[in-house]
PDB file of C-alpha atoms and ligand atoms in Angstrom:
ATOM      1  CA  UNK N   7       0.000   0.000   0.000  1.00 93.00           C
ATOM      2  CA  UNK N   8       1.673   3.556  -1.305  1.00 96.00           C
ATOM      3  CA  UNK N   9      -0.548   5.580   1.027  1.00 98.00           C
ATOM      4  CA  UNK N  10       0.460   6.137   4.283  1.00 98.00           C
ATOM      5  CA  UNK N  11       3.709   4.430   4.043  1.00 98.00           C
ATOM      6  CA  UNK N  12       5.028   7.676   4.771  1.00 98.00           C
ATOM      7  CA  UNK N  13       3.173   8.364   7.958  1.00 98.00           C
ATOM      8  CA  UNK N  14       3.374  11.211  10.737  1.00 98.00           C
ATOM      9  CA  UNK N  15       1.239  10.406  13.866  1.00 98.00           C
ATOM     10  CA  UNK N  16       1.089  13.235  15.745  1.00 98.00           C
ATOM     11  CA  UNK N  17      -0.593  13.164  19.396  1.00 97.00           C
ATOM     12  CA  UNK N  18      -2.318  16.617  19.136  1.00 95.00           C
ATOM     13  CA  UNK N  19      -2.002  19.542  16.664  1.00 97.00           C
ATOM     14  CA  UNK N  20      -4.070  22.471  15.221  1.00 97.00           C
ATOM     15  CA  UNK N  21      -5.157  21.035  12.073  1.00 98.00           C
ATOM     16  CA  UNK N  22      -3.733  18.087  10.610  1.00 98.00           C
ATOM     17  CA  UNK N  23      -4.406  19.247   7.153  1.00 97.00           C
ATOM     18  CA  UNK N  24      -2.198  22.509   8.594  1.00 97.00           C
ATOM     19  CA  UNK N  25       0.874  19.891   9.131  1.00 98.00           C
ATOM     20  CA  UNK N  26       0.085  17.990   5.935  1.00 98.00           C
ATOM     21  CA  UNK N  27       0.640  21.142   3.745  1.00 97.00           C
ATOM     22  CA  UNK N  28       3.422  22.494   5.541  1.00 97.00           C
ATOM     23  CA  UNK N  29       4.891  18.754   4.392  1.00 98.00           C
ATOM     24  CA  UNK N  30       3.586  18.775   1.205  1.00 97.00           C
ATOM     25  CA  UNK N  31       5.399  22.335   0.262  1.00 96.00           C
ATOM     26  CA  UNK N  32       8.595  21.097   1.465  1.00 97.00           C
ATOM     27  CA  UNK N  33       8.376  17.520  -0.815  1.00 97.00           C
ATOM     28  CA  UNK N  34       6.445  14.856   0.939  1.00 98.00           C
ATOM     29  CA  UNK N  35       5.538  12.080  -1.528  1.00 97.00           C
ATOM     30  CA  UNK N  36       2.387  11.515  -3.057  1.00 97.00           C
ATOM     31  CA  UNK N  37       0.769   9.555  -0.079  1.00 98.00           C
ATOM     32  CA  UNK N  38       1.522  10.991   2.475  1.00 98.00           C
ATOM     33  CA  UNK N  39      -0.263  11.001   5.803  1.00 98.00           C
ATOM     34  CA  UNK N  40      -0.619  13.046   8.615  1.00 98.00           C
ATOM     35  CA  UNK N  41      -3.115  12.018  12.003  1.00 98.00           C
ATOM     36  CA  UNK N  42      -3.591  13.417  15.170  1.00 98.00           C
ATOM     37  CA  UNK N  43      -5.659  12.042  18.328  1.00 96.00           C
ATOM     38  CA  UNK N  44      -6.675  15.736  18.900  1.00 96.00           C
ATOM     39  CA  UNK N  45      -6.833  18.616  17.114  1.00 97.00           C
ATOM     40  CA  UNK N  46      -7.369  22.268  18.673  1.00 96.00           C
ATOM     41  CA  UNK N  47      -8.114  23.812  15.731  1.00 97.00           C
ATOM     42  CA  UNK N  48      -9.944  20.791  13.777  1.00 97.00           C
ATOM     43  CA  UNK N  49     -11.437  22.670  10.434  1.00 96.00           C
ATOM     44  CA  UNK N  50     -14.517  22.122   8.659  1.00 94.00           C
ATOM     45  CA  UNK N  51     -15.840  23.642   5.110  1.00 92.00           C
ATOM     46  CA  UNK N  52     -17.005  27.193   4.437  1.00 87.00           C
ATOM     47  CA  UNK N  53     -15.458  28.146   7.711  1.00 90.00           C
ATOM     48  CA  UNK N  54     -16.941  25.592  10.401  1.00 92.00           C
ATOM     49  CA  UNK N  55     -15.090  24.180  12.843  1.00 94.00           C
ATOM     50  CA  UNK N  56     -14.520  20.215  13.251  1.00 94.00           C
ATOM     51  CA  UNK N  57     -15.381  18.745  17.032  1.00 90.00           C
ATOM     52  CA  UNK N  58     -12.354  16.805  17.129  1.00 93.00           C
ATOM     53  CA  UNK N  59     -12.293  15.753  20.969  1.00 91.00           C
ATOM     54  CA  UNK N  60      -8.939  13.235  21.898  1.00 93.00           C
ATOM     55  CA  UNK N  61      -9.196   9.283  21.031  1.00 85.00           C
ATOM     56  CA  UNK N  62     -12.496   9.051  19.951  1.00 92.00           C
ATOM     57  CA  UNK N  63     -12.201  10.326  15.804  1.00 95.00           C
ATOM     58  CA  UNK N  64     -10.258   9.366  13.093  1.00 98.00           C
ATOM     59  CA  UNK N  65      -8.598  13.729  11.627  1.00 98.00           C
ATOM     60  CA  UNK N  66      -6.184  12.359   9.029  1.00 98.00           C
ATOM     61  CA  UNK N  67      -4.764  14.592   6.263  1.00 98.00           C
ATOM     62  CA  UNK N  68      -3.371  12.494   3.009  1.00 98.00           C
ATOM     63  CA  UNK N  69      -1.449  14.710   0.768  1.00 98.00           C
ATOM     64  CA  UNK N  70      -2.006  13.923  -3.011  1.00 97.00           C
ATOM     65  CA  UNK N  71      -0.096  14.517  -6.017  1.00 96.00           C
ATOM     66  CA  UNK N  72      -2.720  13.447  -8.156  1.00 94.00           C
ATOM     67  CA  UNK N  73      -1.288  15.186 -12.054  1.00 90.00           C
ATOM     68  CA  UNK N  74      -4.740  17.323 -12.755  1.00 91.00           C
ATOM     69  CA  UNK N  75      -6.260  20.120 -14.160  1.00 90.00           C
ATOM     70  CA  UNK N  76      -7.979  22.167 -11.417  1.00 90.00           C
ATOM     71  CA  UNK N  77     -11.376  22.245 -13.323  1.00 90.00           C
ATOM     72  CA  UNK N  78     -11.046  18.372 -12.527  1.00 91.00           C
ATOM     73  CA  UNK N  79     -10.614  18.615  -9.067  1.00 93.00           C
ATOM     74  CA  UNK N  80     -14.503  18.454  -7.925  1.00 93.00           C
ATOM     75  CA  UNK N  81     -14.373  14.923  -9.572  1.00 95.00           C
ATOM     76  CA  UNK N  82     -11.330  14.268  -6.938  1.00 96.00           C
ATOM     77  CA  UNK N  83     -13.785  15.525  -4.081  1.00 95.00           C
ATOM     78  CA  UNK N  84     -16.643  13.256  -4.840  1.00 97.00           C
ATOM     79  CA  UNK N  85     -14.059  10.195  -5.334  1.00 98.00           C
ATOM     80  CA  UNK N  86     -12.824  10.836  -1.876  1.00 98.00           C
ATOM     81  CA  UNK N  87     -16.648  10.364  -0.418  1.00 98.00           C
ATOM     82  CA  UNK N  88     -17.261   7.558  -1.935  1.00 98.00           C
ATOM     83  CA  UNK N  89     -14.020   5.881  -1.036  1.00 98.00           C
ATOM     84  CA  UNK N  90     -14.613   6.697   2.506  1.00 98.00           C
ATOM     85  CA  UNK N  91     -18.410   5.324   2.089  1.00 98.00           C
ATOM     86  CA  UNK N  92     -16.767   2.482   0.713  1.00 98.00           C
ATOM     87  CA  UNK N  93     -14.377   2.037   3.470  1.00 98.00           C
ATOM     88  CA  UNK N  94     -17.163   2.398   6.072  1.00 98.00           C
ATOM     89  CA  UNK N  95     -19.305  -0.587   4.237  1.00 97.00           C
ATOM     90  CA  UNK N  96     -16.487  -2.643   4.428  1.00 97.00           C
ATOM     91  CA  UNK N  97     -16.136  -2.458   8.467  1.00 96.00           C
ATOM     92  CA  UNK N  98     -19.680  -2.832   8.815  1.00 94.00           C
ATOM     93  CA  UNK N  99     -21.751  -6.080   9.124  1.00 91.00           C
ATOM     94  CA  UNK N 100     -23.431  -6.525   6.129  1.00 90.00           C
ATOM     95  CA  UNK N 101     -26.955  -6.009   7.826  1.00 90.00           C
ATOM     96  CA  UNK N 102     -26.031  -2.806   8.666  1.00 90.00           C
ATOM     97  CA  UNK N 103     -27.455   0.055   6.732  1.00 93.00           C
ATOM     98  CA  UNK N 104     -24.884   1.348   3.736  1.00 96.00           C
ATOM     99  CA  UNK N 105     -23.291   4.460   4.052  1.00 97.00           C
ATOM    100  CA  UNK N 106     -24.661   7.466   1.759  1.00 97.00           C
ATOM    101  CA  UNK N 107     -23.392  10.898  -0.102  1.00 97.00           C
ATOM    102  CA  UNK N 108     -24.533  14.144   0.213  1.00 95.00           C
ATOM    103  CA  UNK N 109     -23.208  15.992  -2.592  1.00 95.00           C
ATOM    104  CA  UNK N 110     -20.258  16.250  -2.837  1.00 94.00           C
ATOM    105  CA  UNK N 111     -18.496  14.389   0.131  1.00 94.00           C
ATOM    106  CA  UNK N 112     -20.427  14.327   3.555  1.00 96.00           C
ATOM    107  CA  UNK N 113     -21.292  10.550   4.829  1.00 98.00           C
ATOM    108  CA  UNK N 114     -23.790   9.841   5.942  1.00 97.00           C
ATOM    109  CA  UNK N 115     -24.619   6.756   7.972  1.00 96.00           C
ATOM    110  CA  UNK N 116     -28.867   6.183   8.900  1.00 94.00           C
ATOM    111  CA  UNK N 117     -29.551  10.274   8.170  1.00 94.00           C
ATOM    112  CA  UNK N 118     -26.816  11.235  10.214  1.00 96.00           C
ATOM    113  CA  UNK N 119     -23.476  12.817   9.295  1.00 97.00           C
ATOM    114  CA  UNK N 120     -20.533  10.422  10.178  1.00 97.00           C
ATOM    115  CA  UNK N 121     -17.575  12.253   7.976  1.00 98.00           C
ATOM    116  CA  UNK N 122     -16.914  14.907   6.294  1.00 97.00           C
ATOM    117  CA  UNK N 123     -14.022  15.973   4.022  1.00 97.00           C
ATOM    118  CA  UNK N 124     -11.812  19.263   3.789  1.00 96.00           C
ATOM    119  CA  UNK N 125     -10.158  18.776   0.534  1.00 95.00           C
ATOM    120  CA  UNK N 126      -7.479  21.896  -0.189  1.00 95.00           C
ATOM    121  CA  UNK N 127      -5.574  22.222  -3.303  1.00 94.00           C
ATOM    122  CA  UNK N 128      -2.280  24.038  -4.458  1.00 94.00           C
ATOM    123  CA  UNK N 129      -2.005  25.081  -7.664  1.00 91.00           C
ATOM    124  CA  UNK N 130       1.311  25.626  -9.876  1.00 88.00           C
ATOM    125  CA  UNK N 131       1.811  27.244 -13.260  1.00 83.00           C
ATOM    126  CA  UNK N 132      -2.646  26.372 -14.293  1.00 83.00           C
ATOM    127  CA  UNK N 133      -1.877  22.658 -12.774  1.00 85.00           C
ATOM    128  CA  UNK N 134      -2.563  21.020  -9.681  1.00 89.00           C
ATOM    129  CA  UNK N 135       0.661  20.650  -7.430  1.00 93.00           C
ATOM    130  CA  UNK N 136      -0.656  18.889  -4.337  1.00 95.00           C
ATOM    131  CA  UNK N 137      -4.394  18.369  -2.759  1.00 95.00           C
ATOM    132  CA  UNK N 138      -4.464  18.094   0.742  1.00 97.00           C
ATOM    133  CA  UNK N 139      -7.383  15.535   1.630  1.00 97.00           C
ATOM    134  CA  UNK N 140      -8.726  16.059   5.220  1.00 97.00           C
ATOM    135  CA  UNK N 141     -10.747  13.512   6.514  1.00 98.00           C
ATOM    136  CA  UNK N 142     -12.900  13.562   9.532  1.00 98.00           C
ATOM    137  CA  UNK N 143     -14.541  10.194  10.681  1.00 98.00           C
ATOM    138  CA  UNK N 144     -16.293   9.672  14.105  1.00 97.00           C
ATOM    139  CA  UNK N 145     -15.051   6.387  14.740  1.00 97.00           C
ATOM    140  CA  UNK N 146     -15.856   5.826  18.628  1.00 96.00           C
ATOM    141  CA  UNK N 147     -17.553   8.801  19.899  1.00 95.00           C
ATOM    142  CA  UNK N 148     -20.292   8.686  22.614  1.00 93.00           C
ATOM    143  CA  UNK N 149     -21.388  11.690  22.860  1.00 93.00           C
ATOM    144  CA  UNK N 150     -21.815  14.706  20.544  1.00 93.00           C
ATOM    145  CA  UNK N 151     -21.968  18.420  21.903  1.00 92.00           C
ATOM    146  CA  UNK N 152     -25.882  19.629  21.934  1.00 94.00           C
ATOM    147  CA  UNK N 153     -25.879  21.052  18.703  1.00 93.00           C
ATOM    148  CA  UNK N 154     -24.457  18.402  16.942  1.00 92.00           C
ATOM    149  CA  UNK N 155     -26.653  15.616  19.091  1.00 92.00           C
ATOM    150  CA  UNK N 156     -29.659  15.477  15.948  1.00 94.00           C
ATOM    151  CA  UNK N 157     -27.159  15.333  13.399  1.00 95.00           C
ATOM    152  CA  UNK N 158     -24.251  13.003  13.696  1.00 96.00           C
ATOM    153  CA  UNK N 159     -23.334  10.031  14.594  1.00 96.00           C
ATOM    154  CA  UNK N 160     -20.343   7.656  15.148  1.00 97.00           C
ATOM    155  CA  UNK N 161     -19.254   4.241  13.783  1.00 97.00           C
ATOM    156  CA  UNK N 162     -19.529   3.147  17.187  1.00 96.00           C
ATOM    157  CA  UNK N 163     -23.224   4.457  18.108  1.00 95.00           C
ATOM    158  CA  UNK N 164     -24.476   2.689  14.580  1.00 94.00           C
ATOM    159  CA  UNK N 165     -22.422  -0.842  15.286  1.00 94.00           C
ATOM    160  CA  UNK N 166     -22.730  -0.923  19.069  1.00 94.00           C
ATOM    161  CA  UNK N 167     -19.190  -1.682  19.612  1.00 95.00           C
ATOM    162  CA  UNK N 168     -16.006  -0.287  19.565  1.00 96.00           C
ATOM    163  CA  UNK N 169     -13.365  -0.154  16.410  1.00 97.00           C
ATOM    164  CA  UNK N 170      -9.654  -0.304  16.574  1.00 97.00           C
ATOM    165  CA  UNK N 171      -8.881   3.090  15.087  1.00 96.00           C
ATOM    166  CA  UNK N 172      -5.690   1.629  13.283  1.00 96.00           C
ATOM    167  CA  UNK N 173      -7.549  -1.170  11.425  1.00 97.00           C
ATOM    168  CA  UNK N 174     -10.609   2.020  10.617  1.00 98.00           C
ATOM    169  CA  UNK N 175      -7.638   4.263   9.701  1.00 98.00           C
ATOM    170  CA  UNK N 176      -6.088   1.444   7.335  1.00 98.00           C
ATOM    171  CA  UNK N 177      -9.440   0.437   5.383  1.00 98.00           C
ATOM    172  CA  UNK N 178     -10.037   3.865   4.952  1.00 98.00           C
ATOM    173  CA  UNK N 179      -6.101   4.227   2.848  1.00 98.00           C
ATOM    174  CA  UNK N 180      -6.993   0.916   1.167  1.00 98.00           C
ATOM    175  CA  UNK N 181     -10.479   2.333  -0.312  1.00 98.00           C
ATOM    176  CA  UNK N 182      -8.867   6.434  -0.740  1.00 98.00           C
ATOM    177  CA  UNK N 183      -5.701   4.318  -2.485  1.00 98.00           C
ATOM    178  CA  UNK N 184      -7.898   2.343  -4.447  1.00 98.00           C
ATOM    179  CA  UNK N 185     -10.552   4.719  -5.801  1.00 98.00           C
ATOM    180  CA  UNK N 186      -7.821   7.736  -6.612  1.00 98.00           C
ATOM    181  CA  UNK N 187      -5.800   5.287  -8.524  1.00 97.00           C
ATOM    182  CA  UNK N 188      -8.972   4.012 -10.347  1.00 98.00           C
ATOM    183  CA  UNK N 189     -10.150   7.953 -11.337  1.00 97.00           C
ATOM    184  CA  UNK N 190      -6.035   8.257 -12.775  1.00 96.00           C
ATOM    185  CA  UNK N 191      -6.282   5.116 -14.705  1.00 96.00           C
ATOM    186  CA  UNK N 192     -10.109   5.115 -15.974  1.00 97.00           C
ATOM    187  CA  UNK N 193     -11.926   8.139 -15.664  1.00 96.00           C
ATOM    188  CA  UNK N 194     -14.415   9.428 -13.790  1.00 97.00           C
ATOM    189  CA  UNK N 195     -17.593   7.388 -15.750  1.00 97.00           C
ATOM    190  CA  UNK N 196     -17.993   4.470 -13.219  1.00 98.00           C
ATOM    191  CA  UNK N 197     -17.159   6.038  -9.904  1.00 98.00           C
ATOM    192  CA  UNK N 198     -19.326   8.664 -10.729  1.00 98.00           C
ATOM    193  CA  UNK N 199     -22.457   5.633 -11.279  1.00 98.00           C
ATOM    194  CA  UNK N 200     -20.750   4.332  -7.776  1.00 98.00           C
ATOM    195  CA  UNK N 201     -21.378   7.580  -6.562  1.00 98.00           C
ATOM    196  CA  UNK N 202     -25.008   8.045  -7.309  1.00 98.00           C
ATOM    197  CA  UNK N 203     -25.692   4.538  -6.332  1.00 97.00           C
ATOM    198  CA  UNK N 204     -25.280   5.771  -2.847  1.00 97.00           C
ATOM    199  CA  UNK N 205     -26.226   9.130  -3.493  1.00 96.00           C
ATOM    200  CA  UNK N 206     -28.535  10.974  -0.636  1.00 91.00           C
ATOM    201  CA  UNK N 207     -28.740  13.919  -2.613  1.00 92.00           C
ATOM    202  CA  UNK N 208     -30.383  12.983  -5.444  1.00 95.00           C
ATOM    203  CA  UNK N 209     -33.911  12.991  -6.515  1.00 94.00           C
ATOM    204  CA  UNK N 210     -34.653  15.506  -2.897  1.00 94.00           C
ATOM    205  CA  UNK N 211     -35.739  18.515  -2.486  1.00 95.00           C
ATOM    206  CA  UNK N 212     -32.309  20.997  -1.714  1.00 94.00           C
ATOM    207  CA  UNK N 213     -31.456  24.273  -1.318  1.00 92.00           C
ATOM    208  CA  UNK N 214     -28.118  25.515  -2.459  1.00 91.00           C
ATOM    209  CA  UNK N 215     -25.983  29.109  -2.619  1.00 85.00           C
ATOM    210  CA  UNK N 216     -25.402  30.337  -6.410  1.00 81.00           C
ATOM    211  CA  UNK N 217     -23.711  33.143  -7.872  1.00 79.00           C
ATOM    212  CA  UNK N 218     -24.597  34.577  -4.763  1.00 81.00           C
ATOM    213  CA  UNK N 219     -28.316  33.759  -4.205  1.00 85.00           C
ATOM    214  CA  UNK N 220     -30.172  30.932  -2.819  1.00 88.00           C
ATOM    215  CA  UNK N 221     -31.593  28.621  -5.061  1.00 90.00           C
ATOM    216  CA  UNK N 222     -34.217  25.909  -4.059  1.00 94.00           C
ATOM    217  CA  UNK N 223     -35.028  22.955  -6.911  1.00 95.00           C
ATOM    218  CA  UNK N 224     -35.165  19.010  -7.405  1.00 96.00           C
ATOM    219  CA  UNK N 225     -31.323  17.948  -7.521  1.00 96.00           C
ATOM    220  CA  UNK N 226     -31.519  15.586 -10.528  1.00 96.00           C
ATOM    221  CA  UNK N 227     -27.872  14.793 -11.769  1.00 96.00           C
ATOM    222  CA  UNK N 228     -24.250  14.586 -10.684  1.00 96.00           C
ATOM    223  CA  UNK N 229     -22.582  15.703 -14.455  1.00 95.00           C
ATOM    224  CA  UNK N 230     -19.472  14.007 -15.607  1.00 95.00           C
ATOM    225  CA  UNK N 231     -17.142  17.210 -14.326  1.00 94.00           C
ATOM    226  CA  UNK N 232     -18.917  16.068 -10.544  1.00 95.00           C
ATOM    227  CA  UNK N 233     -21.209  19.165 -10.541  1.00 95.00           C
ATOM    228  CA  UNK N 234     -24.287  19.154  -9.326  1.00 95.00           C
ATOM    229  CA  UNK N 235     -27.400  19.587 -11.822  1.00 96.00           C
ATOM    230  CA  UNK N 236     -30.651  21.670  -9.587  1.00 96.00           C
ATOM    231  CA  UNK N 237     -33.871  22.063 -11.016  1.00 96.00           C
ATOM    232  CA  UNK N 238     -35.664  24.580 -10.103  1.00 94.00           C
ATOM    233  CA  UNK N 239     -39.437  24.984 -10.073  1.00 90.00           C
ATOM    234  CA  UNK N 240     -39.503  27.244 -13.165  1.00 92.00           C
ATOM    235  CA  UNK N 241     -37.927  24.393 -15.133  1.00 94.00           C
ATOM    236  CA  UNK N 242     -34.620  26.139 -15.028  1.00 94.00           C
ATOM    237  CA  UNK N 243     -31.415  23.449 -15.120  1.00 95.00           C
ATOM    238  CA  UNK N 244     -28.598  25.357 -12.361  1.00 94.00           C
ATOM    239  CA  UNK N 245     -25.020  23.739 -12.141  1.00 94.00           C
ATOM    240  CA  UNK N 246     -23.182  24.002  -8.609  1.00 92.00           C
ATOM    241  CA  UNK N 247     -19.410  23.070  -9.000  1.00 88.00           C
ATOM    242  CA  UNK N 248     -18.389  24.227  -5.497  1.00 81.00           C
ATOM    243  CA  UNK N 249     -20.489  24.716  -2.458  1.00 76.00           C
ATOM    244  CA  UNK N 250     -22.647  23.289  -0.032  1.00 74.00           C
ATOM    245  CA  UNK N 251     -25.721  22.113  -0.726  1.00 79.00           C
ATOM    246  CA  UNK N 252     -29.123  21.805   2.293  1.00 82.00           C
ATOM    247  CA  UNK N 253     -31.704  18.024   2.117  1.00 79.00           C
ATOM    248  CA  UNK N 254     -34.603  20.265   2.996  1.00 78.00           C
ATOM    249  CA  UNK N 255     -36.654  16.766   2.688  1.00 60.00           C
ATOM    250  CA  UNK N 256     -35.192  13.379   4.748  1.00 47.00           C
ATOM    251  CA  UNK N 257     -35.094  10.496   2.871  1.00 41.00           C
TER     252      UNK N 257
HETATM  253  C1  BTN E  24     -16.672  19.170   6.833  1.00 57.51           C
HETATM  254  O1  BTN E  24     -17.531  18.287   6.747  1.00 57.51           O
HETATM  255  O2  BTN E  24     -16.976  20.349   7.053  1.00 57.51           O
HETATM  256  C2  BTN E  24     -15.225  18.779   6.650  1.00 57.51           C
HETATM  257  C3  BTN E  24     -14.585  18.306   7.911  1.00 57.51           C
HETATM  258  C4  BTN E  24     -13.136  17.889   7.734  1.00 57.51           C
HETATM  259  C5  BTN E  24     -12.453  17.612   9.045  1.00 57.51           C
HETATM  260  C6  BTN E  24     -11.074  17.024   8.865  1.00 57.51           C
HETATM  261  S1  BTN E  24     -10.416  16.390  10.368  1.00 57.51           S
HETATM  262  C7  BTN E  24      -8.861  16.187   9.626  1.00 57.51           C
HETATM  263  C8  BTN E  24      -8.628  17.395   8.737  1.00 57.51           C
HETATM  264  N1  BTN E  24      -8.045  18.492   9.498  1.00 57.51           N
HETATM  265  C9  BTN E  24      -8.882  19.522   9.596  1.00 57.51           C
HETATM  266  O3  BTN E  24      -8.635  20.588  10.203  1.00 57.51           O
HETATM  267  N2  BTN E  24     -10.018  19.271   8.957  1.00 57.51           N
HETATM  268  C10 BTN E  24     -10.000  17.963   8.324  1.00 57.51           C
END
């Protein structure tokens, strides 16, 4: 296994996907990993932060070196859901419920959020140089702060047991190994059906932020770039590349 044979296993830090690009500008292979039991300053997208309390979460940064044109790189984020969704399946008894994506890389296990993905990129001369891939997984966690209580959940909560976060954090290389090396080698086409297979985005009812307004419409497609296809009411097809996107109907 290339990733993570270069590993840095830190006990606490700010951000581990701080210390993965501060590695990443000075060389670090592609593969590279950087985890932390704790992280103070645990970040989340558009600004959030990421609960990270000690022992209890998987906060692993992988740098990639992935060769890429930017305009690609949304493709890259979905990949890196579904690899981790993939990963999560794997640990779980087969009875247990499968792990879904909302667009483009939240997982979510029984309508709950179980990991979410801060992927950063670096960009040389109109190519990609490295992507830092932040991953957050509740692995063990018993108990979420009050406002996170509705919304996520924990490996451990679904499975009712515990999970040896080395054997988590090593299914979860395997699958993010497996599923970048497929997108180099093949394309996009079949992770993308992979994708939507598992999809809890699609076919709801969402609300999303574009061009600077809110938009509410039918999300009916994931397009072969990894952008997200809206429909609004007034029959109007709206493609979100970047963003976040709000279920405002459960499955
Ligand atoms: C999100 O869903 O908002 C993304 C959360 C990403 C959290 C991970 S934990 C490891 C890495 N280091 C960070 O500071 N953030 C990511």
């Amino acid at each position: 296994m290339r990733f993570g044979k270069n590993l840095l296993a830190l006990e606490h830090c700010g951000s581990t996907n701080d210390e993965a690009r501060r590695l990443a500008l000075s060389g670090a292979p592609d593969g590279t990993v950087v985890t932390a039991l704790e992280q103070t300053k645990g970040r989340g997208r558009a600004g959030r932060s990421w609960h990270s309390p000690p022992g209890d979460g998987l906060y692993l940064s992988l740098i990639s070196r992935l060769k890429i044109h930017p305009r690609e790189a949304p493709r890259l984020s979905l990949v890196v859901g579904l690899a981790i969704a993939e990963a999560i399946d794997s640990l779980l008894p087969s009875e247990a419920p499968r792990a879904k994506l909302k667009w483009p890389n939240d997982v979510f296990l029984s309508q709950k959020k179980l990991a979410g993905v801060l992927l950063e990129l670096s960009v040389k001369e109109d190519l990609c140089d490295f992507f830092i891939i932040g991953v957050g997984l509740n692995v063990n966690t018993q108990h979420f702060p009050e406002e996170l209580r509705q919304t996520a959940t924990s490996l451990s909560l679904e499975a009712k047991q515990r999970f040896d976060l080395s054997l988590v954090l090593r299914a979860l290389l395997q699958s993010l190994e497996r599923c970048i090396d497929e997108l180099s080698q093949n394309g996009f086409y079949a992770l993308r059906e992979r994708w939507k297979a598992r999809s809890y985005t699609l076919g709801q009812k969402v609300s999303a932020s574009f061009e600077g307004k809110g938009i509410v419409g039918v999300a009916v497609d994931v397009d072969p770039d990894g952008a997200l296809l809206i429909e609004t009411d007034a029959g109007e097809r709206i493609t979100i590349i970047a963003g976040d996107v709000i279920n405002l109907v459960k499955d």
